[in-house]
Coordinates of C-alpha atoms in Angstrom, one line a residue:
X1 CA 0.0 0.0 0.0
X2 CA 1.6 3.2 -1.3
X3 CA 2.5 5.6 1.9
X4 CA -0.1 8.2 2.2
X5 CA -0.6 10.8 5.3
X6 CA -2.8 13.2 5.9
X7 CA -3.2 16.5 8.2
X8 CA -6.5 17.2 9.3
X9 CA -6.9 20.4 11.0
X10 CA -9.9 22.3 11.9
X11 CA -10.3 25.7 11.3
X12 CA -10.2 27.6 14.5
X13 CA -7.8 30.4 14.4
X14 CA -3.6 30.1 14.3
X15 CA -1.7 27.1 14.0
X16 CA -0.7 26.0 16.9
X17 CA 2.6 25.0 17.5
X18 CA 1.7 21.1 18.7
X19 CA -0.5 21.1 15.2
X20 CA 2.2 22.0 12.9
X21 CA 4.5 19.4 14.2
X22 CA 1.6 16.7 14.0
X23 CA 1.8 18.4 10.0
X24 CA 5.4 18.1 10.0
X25 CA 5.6 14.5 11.4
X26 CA 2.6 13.5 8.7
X27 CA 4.6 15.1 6.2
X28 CA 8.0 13.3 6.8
X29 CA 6.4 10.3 7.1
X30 CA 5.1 10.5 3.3
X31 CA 8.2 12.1 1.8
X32 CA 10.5 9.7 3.7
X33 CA 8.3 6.8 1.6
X34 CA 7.9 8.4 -1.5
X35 CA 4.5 8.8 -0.4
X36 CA 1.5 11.3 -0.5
X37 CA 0.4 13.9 1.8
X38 CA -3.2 15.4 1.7
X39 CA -4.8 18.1 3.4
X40 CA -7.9 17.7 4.6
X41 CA -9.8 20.7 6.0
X42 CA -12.0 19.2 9.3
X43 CA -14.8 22.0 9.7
X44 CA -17.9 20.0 11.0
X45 CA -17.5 21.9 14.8
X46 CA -19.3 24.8 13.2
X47 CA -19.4 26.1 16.7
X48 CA -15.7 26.9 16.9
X49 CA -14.9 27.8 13.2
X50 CA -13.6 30.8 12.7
X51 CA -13.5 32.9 9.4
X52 CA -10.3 33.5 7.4
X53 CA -8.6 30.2 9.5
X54 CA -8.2 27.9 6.5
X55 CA -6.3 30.6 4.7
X56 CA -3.9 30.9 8.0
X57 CA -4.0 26.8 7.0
X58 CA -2.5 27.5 4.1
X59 CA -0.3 30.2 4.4
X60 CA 1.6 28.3 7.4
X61 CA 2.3 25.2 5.5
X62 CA 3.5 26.8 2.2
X63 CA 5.4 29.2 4.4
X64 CA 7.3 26.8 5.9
X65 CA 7.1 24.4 2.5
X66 CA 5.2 21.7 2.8
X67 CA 3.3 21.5 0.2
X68 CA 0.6 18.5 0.0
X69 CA -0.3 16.8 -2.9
X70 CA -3.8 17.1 -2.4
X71 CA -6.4 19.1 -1.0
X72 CA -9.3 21.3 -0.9
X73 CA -7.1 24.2 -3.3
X74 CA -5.5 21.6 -5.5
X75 CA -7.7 18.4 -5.4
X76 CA -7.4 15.0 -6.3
X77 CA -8.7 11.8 -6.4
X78 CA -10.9 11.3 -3.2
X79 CA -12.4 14.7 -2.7
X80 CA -13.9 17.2 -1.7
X81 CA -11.5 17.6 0.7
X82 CA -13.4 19.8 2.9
X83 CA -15.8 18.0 5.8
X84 CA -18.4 20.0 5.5
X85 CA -18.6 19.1 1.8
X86 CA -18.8 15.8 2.6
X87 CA -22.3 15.8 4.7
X88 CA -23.6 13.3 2.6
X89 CA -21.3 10.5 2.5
X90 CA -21.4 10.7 6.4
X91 CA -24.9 10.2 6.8
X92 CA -24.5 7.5 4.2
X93 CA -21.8 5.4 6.4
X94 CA -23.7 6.3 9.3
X95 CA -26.7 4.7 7.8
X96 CA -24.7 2.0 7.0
X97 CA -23.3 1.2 10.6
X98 CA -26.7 1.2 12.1
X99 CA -27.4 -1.4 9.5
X100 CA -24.6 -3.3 10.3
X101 CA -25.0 -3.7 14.4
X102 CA -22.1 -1.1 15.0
X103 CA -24.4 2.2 15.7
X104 CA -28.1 2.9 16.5
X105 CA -30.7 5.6 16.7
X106 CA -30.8 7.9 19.8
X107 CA -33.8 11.1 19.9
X108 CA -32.7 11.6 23.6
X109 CA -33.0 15.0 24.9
X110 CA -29.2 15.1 25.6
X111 CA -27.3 17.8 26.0
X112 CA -23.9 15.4 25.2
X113 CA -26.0 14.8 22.2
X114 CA -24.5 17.9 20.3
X115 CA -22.7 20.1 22.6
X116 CA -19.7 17.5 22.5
X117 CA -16.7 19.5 21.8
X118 CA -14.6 17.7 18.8
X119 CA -11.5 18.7 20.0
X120 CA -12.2 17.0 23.4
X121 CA -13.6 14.4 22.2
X122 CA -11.2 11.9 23.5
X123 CA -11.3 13.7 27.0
X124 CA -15.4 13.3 27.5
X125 CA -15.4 9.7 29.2
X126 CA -19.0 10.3 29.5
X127 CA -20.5 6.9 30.4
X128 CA -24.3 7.6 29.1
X129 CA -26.9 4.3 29.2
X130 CA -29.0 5.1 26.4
X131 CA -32.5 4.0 26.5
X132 CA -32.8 4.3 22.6
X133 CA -31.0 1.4 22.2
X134 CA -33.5 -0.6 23.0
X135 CA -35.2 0.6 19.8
X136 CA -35.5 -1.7 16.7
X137 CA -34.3 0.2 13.3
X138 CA -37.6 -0.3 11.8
X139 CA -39.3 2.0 14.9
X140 CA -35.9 4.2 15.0
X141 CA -36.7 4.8 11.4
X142 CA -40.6 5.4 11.3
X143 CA -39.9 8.1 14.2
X144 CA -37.1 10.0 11.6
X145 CA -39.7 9.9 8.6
X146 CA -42.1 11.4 10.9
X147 CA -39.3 14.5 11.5
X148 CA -38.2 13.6 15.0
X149 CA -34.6 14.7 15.4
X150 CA -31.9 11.9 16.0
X151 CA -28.4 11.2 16.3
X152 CA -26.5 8.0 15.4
X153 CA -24.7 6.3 18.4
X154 CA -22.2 4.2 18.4
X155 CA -22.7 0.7 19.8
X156 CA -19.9 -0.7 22.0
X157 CA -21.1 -4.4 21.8
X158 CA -17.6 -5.9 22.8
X159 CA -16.5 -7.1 26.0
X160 CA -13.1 -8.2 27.2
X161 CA -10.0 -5.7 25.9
X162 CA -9.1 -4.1 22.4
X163 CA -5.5 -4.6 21.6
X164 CA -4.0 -2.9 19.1
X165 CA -0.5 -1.9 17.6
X166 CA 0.7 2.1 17.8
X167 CA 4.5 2.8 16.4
X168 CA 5.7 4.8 19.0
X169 CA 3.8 3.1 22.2
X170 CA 3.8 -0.8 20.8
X171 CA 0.9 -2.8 21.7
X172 CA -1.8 -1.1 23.8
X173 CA -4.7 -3.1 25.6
X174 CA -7.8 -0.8 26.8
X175 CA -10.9 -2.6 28.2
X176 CA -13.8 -1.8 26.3
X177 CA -16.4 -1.6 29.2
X178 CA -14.3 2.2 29.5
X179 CA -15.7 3.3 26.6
X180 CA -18.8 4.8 26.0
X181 CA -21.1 5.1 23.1
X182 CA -20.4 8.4 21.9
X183 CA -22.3 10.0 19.1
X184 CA -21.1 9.7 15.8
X185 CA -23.7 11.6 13.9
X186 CA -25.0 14.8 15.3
X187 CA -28.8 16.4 14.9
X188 CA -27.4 18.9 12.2
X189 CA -26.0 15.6 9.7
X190 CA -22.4 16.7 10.4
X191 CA -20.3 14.2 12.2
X192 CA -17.9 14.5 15.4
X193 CA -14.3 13.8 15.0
X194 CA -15.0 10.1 15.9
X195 CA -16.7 8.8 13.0
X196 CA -15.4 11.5 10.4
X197 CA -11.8 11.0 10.7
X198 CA -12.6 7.2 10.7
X199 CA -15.0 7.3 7.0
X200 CA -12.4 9.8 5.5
X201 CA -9.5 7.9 6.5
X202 CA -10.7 5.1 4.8
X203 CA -12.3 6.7 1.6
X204 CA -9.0 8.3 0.6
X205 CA -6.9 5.6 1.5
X206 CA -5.1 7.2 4.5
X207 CA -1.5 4.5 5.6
X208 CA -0.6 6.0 8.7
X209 CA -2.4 8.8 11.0
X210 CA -0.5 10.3 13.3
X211 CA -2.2 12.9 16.2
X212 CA -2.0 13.4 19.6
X213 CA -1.4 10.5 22.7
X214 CA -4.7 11.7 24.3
X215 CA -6.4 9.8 21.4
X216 CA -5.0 6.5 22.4
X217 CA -8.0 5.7 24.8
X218 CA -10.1 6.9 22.1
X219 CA -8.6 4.6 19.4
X220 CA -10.4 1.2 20.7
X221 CA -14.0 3.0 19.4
X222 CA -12.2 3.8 15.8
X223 CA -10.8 0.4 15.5
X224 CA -14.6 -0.6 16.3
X225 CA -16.1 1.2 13.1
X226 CA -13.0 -0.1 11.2
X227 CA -14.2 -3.9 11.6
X228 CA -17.6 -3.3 11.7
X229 CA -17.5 -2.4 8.0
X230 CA -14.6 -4.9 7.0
X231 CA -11.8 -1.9 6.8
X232 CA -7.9 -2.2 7.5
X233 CA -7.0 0.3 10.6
X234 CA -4.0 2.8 9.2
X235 CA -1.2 2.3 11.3
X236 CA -1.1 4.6 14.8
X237 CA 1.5 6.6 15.3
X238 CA 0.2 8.5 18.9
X239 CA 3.1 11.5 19.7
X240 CA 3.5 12.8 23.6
X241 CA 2.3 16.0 24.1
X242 CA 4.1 19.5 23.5
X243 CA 4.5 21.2 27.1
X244 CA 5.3 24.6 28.3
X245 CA 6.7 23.0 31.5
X246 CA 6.5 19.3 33.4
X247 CA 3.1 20.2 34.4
X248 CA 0.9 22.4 31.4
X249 CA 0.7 21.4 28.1
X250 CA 0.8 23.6 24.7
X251 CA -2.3 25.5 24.1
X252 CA -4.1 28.2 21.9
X253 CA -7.0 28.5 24.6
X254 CA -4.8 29.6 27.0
X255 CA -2.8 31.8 24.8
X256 CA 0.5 30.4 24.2
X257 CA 2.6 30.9 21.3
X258 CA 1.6 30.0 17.8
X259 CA 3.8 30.0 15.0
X260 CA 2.4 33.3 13.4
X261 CA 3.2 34.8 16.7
X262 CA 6.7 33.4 16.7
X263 CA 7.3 34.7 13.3
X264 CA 5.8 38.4 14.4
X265 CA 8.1 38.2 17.3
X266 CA 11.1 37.6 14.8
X267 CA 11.6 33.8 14.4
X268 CA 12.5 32.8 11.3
X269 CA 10.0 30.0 9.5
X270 CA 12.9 27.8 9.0
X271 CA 14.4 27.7 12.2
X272 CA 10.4 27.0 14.0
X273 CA 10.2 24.0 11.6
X274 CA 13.6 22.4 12.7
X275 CA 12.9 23.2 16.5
X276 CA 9.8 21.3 16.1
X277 CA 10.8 18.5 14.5
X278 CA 13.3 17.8 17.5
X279 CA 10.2 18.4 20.0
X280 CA 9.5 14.8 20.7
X281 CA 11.9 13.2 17.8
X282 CA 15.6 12.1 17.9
X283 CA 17.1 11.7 14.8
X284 CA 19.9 9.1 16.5
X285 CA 22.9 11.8 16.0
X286 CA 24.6 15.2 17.7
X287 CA 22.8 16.8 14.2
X288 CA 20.4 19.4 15.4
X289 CA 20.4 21.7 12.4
X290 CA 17.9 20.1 10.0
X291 CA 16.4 21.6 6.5
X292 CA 13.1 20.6 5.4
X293 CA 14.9 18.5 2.7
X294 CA 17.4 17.0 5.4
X295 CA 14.4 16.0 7.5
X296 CA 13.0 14.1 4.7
X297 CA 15.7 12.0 3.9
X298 CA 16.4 11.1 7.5
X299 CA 12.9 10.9 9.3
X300 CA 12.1 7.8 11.0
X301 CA 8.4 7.6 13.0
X302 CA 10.0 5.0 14.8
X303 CA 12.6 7.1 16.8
X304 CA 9.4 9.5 17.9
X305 CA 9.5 9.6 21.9
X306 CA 6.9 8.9 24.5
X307 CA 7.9 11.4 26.8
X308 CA 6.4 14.8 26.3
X309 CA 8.2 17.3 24.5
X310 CA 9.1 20.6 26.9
X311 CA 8.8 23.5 24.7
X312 CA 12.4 25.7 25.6
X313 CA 12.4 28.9 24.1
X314 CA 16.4 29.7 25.0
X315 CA 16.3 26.9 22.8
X316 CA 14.9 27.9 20.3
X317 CA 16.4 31.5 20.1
X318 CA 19.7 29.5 19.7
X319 CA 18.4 27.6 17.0
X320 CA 17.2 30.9 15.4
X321 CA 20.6 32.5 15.9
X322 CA 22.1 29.7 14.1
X323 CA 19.7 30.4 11.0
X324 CA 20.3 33.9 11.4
X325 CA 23.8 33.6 11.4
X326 CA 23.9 32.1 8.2
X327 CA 21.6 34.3 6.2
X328 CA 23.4 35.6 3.0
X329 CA 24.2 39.6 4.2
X330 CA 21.5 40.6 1.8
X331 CA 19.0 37.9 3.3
X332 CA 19.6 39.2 6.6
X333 CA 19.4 43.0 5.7
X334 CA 15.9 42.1 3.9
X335 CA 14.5 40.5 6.6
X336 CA 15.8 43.7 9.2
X337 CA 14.8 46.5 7.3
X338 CA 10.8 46.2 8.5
X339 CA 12.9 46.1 12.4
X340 CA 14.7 49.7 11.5
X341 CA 11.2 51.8 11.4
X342 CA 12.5 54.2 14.1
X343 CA 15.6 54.9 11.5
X344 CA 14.0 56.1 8.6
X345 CA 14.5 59.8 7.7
X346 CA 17.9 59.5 9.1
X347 CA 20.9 59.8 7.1
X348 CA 22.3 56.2 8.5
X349 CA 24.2 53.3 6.9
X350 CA 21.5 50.6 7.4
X351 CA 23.5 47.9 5.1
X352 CA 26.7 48.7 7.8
X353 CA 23.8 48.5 10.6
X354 CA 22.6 45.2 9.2
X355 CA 26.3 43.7 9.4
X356 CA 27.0 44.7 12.7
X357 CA 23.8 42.9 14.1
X358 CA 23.7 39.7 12.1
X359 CA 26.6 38.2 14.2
X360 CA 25.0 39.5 17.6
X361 CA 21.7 38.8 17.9
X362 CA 19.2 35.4 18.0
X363 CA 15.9 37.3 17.4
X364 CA 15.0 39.9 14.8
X365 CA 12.5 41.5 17.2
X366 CA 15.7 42.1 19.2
X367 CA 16.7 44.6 16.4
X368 CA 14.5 47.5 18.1
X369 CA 16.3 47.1 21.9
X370 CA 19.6 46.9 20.1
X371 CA 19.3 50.1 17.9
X372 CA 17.8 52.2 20.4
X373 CA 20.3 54.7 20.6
X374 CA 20.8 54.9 17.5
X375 CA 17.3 56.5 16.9
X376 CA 18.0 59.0 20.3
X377 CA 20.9 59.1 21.9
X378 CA 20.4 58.4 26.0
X379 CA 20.9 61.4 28.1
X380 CA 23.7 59.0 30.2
X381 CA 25.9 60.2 33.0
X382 CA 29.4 60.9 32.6
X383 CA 30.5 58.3 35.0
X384 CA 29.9 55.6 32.3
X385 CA 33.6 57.3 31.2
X386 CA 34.8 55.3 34.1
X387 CA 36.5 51.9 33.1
X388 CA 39.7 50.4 35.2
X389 CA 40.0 47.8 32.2
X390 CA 40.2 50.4 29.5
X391 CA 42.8 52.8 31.9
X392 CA 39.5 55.9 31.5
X393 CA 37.7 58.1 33.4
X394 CA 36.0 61.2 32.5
X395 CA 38.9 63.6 32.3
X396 CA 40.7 61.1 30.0
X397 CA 37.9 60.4 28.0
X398 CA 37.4 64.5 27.7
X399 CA 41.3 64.3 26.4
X400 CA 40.6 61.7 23.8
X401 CA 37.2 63.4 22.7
X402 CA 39.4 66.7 22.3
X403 CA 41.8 64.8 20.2
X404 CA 39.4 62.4 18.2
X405 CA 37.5 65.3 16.8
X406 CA 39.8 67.0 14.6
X407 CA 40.6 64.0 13.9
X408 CA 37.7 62.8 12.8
X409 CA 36.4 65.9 11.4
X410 CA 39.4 65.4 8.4
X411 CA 38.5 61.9 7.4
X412 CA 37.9 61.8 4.2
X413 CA 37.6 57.8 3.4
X414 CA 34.8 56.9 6.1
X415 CA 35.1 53.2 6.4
X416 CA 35.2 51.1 9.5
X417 CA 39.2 50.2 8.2
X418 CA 40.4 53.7 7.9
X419 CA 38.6 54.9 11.3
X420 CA 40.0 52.5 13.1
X421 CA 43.9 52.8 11.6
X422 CA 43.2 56.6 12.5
X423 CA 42.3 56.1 15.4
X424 CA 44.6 53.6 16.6
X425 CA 47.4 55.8 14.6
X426 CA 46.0 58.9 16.8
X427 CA 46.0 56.8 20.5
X428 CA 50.1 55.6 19.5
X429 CA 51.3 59.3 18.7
X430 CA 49.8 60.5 22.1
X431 CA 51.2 57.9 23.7
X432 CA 48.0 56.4 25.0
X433 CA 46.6 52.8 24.6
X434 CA 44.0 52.0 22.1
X435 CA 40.9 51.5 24.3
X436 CA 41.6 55.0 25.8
X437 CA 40.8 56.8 22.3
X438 CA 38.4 53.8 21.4
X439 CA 36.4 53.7 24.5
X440 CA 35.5 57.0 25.0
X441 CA 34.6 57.9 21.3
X442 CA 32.1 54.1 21.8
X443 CA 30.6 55.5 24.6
X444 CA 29.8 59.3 23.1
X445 CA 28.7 57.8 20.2
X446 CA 25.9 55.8 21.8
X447 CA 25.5 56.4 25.4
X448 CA 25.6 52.7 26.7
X449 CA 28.0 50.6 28.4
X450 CA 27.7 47.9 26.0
X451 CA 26.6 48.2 22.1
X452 CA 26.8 46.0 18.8
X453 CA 29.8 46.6 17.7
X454 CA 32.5 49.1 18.6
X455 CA 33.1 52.5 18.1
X456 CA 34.2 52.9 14.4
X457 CA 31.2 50.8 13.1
X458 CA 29.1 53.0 15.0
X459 CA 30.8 55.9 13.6
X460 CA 30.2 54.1 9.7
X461 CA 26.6 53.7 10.9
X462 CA 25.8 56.9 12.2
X463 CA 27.6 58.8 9.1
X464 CA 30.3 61.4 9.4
X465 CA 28.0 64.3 10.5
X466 CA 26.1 62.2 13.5
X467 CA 29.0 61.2 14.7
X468 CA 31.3 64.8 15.2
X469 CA 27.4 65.7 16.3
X470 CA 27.7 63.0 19.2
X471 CA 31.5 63.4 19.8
X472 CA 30.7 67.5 20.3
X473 CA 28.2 66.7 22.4
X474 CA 29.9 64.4 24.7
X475 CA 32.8 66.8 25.1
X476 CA 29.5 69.3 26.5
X477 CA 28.7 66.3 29.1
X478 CA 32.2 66.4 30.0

């Protein structure tokens, strides 16, 4: 059976960081197997859907390039490829299973009935005895012809324990007397995740699905509707949970990152994907620097974790300083010129800036802390003259400053080279060491005890004119 994957998200605002690796994970899997990978849009929780999400969808997963070979944009061979579409064949198979002893009837007034929440499905254990059981199909039938609303419920007719097979957790026994007859079909003909994912699965000829281990209770109930209708289960590949520390886990409804906010915040698409392919997956090697086309080669389900996956930022803003770091100069002075808004109208050498800062910094959004002074210059003490390493202290630094600026003021060839020869040249005919002309003119020039980079690639950014500006008025100061 060729390898075929799917991701199945449902539209209900940004992707969430635990629901693009599930994407990722699906996606390896196919390309690792020379294999397909569909998207499937899962929108039958009309409750929670929220407008403009399936673009967000689609924007994240080209953005970060994984493009699927099928889907509701592109289609293919076993569409529509959106659930809602797909009312019909659900009531069909529903139809079908009550036919077939694995489902029945139910017009109880219920609030479970249709209030279930899809995406806690697996979490609502509700143990409900359902007098409508007791109903023969003919009755069950007459009462839906006569316009009496209904759900289909499934039957859990089994006793003893369900055994089945998952990649990462082996073989799994759940008793079935812990599951409950959940409905499949809701009053409004749209399905719950149970039976939908199952019917869909099947119909476009899913191999492997892989979601979250919170499912694996649920999975007995799936494998269930599989024999009832004489279908081969995919094969399970249940991944541990993304955490923000040993005790919450990952999640939108409480706020925490998605990847559009990483990548407003200044993460770069590339270096989110490789994090979170290494959130719950060990490729076997000291390799932590993946590409998309690296992972593909290399992915193995089989070396996916069962521990849950902490979610460390530190690490991840090393991993984005890595990607940052080796940006092309002109990739990285793209991607920083949105971060230089509080520059524009001045006179500066952004391309000089833009070198300076690539080396130093793991975060674009750092960009705007880092260039502060740049925009405005601090109003700073004099005491930040003061430095027992570089041999200064205000009266030297005011002797430096008085020598620099002539100096300066005659440089015609304003490059971070010849400032620095001239200024070095300057500190050796006044007998003085380097830092004590270099220091000084660092700290004029920006007000702050530590900056990115030192003071003749301040001077190149700031321009000749800023920089006698600053020098003159440090000499004021002092």
């Amino acid at each position: 059976m060729k390898t075929r994957t799917r991701f199945a998200p449902s539209p209900t605002g940004y992707m969430h960081i635990g629901n693009l690796r599930t994407a990722l994970y699906e996606y390896l899997i196919a390309k690792a197997n020379g294999g397909d990978f569909i998207l499937r849009i899962e929108d039958t929780d009309q409750k929670r859907y929220v407008e403009g999400a399936t673009d967000i969808i689609f924007k994240t997963l080209k953005r970060v390039g994984m493009n699927w070979d099928e889907g509701p944009d592109i289609g293919g061979n076993f569409g529509p490829y959106v659930q809602s579409e797909r009312k019909a064949i659900y009531a069909e198979y529903a139809h079908k299973l009550v036919d077939l002893g694995g489902a029945h009837y139910c017009f109880c007034a219920h609030k479970e009935d249709d209030s279930t929440d899809d995406e806690n499905e697996a979490e609502a254990h509700i143990k409900f005895k359902d007098p409508c059981k007791n109903i023969s199909v003919e009755e069950a039938r007459k009462r839906i012809a006569n316009g009496e609303p209904f759900v289909v419920r499934q039957n859990i007719n089994k006793t003893g324990t369900s055994v089945f097979h998952d990649v990462v957790y082996g073989d799994i026994e759940i008793d079935y007397d812990e599951l409950d007859e959940g409905v499949l079909l809701k009053s409004d003909g749209l399905p719950t995740y149970n039976f939908a994912n199952v019917v869909d699965d099947h119909l476009m000829q899913i191999s492997h699905v892989v979601r979250g281990n919170e499912y694996i209770s649920s999975t007995p109930k799936y494998n269930l509707i599989y024999e009832t209708f004489g279908w081969t289960p995919p094969t399970y590949v249940h991944v541990a949970q993304v955490m923000k520390d040993a005790h919450h886990k990952l999640s939108k409804r409480n706020g925490d990152a998605s990847f559009q906010d990483l990548v407003a915040k200044g993460y770069l698409p590339e270096a989110v994907l490789n994090y979170i392919a290494l959130l719950g997956w060990n490729p076997g090697t000291e390799q932590e620097i993946f590409s998309l086309q690296e992972l593909e080669k290399c992915f193995e389900c089989e070396k996916l974790n069962k521990s849950p996956a902490i979610f460390d930022i530190t690490k991840l803003k090393w991993m984005n300083g890595c990607y940052i770091r080796n940006l092309s100069a002109d990739e990285f002075h793209k991607l920083a010129l949105p971060f230089y808004e509080a520059l524009q109208g001045k006179n500066y050498n952004l391309e000089a800036l833009s070198s300076v800062l690539q080396p130093r910094i793991e975060v674009l959004n750092d960009i705007a802390d880092q260039t502060e002074f740049l925009a405005q210059l601090p109003d700073y003490d004099i005491a930040l003259f003061e430095n027992k390493k570089m041999k200064t202290n205000p009266e030297v630094a005011k002797q430096a400053l008085e020598l620099a600026l002539p100096v300066l003021q005659n440089v015609t060839e304003w490059t971070n080279e010849n400032l620095f020869a001239t200024l070095k040249d300057l500190a050796v005919n006044n007998e003085l060491k380097n830092g004590q002309i270099l220091y000084p003119v660092r700290i004029a020039l920006s007000g702050l005890e530590t900056t990115p980079g030192g003071a003749t690639e301040l001077a190149v950014i700031l321009g000749k004119d800023e920089t006698i500006k600053r020098v003159k008025q440090a000499l004021n100061k002092l």
